[in-house]
PDB file of C-alpha atoms in Angstrom:
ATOM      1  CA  UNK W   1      76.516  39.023   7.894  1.00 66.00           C
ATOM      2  CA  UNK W   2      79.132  37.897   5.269  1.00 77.00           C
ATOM      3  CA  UNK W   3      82.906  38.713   6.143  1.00 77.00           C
ATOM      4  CA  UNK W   4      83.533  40.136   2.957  1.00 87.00           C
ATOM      5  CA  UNK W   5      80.494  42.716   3.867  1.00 90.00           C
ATOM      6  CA  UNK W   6      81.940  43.444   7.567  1.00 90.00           C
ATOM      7  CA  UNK W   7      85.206  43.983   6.340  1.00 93.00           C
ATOM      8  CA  UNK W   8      83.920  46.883   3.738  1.00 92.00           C
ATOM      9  CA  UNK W   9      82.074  48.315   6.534  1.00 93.00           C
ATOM     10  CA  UNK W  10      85.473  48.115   8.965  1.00 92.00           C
ATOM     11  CA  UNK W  11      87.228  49.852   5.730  1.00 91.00           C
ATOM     12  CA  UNK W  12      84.625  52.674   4.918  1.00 92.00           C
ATOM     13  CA  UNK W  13      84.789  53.451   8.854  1.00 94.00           C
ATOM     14  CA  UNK W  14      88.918  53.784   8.990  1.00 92.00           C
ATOM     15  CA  UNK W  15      88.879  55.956   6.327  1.00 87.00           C
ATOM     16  CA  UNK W  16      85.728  58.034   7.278  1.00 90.00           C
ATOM     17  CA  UNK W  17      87.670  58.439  10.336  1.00 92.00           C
ATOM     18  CA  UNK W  18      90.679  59.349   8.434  1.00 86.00           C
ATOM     19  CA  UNK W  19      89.163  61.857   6.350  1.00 85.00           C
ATOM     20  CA  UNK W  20      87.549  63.478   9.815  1.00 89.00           C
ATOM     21  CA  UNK W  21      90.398  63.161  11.549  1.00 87.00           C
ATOM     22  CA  UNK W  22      92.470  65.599   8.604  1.00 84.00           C
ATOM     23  CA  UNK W  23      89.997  67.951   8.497  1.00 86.00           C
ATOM     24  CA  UNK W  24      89.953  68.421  12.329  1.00 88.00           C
ATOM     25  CA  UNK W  25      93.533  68.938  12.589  1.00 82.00           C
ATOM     26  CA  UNK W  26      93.304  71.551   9.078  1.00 82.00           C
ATOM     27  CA  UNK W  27      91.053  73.676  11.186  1.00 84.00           C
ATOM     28  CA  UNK W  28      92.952  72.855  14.793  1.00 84.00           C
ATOM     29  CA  UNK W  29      96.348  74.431  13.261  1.00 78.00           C
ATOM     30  CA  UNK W  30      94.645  76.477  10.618  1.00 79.00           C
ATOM     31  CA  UNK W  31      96.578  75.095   7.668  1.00 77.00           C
ATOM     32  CA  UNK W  32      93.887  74.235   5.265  1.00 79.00           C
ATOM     33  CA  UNK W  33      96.276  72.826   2.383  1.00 77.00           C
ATOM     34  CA  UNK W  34      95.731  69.205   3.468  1.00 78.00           C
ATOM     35  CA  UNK W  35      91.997  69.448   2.462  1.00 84.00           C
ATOM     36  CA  UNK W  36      93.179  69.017  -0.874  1.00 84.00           C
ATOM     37  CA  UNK W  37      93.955  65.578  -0.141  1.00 83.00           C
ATOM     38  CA  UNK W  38      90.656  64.527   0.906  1.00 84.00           C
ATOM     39  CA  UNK W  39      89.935  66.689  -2.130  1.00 88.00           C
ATOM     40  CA  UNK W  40      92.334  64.347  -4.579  1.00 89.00           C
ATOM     41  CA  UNK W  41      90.611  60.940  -2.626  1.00 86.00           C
ATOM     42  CA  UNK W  42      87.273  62.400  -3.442  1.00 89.00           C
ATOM     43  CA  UNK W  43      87.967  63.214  -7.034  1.00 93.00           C
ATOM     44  CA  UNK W  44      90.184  60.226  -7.571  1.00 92.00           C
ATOM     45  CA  UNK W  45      87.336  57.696  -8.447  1.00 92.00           C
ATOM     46  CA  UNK W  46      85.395  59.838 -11.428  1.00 95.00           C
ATOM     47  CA  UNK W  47      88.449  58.589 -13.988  1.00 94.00           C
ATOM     48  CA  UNK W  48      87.567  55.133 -13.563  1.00 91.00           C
ATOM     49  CA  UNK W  49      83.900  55.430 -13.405  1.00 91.00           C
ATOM     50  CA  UNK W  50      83.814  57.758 -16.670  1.00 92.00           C
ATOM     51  CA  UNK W  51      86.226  55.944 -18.534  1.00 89.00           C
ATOM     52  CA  UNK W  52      83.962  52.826 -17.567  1.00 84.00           C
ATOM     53  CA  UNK W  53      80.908  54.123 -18.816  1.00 85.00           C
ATOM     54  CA  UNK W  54      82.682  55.554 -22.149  1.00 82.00           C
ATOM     55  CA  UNK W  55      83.299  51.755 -22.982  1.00 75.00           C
ATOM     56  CA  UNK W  56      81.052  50.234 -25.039  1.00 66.00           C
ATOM     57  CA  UNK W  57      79.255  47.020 -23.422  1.00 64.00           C
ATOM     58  CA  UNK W  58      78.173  45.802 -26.337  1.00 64.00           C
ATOM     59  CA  UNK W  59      81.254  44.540 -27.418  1.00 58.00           C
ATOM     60  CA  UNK W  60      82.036  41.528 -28.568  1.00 62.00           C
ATOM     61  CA  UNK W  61      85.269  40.977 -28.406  1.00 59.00           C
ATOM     62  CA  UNK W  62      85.381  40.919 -24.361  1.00 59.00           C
ATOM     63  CA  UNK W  63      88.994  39.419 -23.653  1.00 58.00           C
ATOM     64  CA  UNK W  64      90.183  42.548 -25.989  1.00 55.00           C
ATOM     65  CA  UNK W  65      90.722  44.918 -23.007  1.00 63.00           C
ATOM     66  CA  UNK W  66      89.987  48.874 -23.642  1.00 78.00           C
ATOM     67  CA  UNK W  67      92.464  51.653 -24.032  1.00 86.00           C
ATOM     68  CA  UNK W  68      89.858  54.020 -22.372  1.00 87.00           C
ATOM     69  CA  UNK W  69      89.470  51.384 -19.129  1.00 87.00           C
ATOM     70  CA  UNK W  70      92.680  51.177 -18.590  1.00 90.00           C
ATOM     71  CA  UNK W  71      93.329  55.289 -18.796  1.00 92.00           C
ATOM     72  CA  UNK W  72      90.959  55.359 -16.421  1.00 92.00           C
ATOM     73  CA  UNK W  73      92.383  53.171 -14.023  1.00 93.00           C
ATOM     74  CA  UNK W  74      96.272  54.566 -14.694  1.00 95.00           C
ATOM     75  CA  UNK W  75      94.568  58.087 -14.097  1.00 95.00           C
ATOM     76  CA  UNK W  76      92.891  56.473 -10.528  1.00 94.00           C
ATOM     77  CA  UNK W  77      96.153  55.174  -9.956  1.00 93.00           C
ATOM     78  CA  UNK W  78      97.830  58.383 -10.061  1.00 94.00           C
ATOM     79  CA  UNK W  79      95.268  60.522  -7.978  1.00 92.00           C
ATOM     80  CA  UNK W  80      95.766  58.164  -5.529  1.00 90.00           C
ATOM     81  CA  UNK W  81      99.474  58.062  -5.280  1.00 91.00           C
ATOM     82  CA  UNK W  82      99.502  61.492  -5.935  1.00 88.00           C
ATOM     83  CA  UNK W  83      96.896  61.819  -2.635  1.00 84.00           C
ATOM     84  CA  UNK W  84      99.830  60.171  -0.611  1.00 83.00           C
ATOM     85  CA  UNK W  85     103.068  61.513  -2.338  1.00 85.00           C
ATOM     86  CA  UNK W  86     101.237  65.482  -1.732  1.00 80.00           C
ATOM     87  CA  UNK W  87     101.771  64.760   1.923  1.00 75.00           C
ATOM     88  CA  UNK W  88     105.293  63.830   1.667  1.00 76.00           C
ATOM     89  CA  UNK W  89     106.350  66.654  -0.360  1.00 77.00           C
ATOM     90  CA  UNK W  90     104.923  69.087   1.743  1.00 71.00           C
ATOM     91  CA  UNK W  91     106.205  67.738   4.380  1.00 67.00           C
ATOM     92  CA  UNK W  92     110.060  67.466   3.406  1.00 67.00           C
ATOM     93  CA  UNK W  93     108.901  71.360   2.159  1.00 67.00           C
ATOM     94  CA  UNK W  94     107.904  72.444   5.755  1.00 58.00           C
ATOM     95  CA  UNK W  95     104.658  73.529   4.183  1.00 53.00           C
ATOM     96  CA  UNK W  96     103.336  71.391   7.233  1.00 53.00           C
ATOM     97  CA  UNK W  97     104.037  72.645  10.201  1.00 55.00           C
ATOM     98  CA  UNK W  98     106.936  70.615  12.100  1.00 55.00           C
ATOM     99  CA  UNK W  99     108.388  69.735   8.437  1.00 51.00           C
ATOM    100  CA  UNK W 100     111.873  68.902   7.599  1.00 51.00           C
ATOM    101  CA  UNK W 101     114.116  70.989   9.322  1.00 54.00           C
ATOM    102  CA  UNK W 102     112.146  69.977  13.072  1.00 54.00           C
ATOM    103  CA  UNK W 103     112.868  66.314  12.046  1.00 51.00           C
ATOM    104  CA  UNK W 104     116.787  66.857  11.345  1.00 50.00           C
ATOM    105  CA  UNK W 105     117.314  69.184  13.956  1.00 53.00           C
ATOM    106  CA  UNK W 106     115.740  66.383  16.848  1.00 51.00           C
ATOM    107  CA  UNK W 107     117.516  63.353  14.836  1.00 48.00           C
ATOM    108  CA  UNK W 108     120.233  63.557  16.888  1.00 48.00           C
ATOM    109  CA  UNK W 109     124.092  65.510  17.255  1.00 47.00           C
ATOM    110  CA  UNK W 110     125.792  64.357  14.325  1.00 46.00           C
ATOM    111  CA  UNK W 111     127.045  66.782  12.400  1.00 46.00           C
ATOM    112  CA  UNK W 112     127.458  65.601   8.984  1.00 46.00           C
ATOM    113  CA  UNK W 113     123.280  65.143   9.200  1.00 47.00           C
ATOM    114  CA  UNK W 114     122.351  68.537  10.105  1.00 49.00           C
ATOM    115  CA  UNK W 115     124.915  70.028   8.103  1.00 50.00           C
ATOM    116  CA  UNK W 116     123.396  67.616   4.828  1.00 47.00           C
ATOM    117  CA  UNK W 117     120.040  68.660   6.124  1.00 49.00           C
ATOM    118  CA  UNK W 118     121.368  72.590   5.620  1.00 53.00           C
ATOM    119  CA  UNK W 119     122.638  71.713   2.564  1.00 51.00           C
ATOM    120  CA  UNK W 120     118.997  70.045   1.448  1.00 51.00           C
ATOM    121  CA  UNK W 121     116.717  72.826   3.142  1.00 54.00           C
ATOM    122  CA  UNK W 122     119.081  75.535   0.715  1.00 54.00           C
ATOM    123  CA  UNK W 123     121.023  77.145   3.920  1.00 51.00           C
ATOM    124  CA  UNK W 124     124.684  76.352   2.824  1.00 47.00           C
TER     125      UNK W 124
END
């Protein structure tokens, strides 16, 4: 077998484990909003395959590039990021369970930081 073929496999199999591993711990701590991230990586590759098919192939200027290709990648691009950012921002707005206040409260004793993490979470 090539490598370039075992290391797609290895790939496919992290993130199939990924996406099982999310939607184990959604229904473990019944908080189903993280589905919609294996949602976004589900959806995220129609952009760039319909924007690739709305190109016309018979072309013949090739080297030109297409507007509606490259949409279709920026709106990929964004789905994805957007898959990763969702996390973060529901994280830092305790939408998660454990979210921002847990993390600044077991940072450590200074002050200033859990008074700035007050400040931040809209306490004072």
């Amino acid at each position: 077998m090539a490598a370039g073929l075992k290391t797609i496999i290895a790939l496919s199999f992290v993130l199939a484990i990924g996406f099982l591993l999310v939607i184990l711990s959604s229904a473990l701590w019944h908080n189903y909003l993280p589905l919609l991230v294996v949602a976004t990586y589900v959806v995220a590759p129609l952009p760039n395959w319909i924007c690739g098919r709305c190109a016309n192939p018979d072309d013949f200027m090739e080297n030109a590039g297409s507007a509606i290709v490259d949409f279709g990648r920026f709106v990929t691009g964004f789905l994805v990021v957007m898959g990763i950012g969702m996390l973060g921002l529901w994280f830092e707005w305790v939408v998660c369970e454990g979210g921002a206040e847990t993390w600044l409260g077991q940072w450590g004793t200074n002050k200033r930081v859990r008074v700035l993490g007050s400040r931040m979470m809209g306490a004072g």
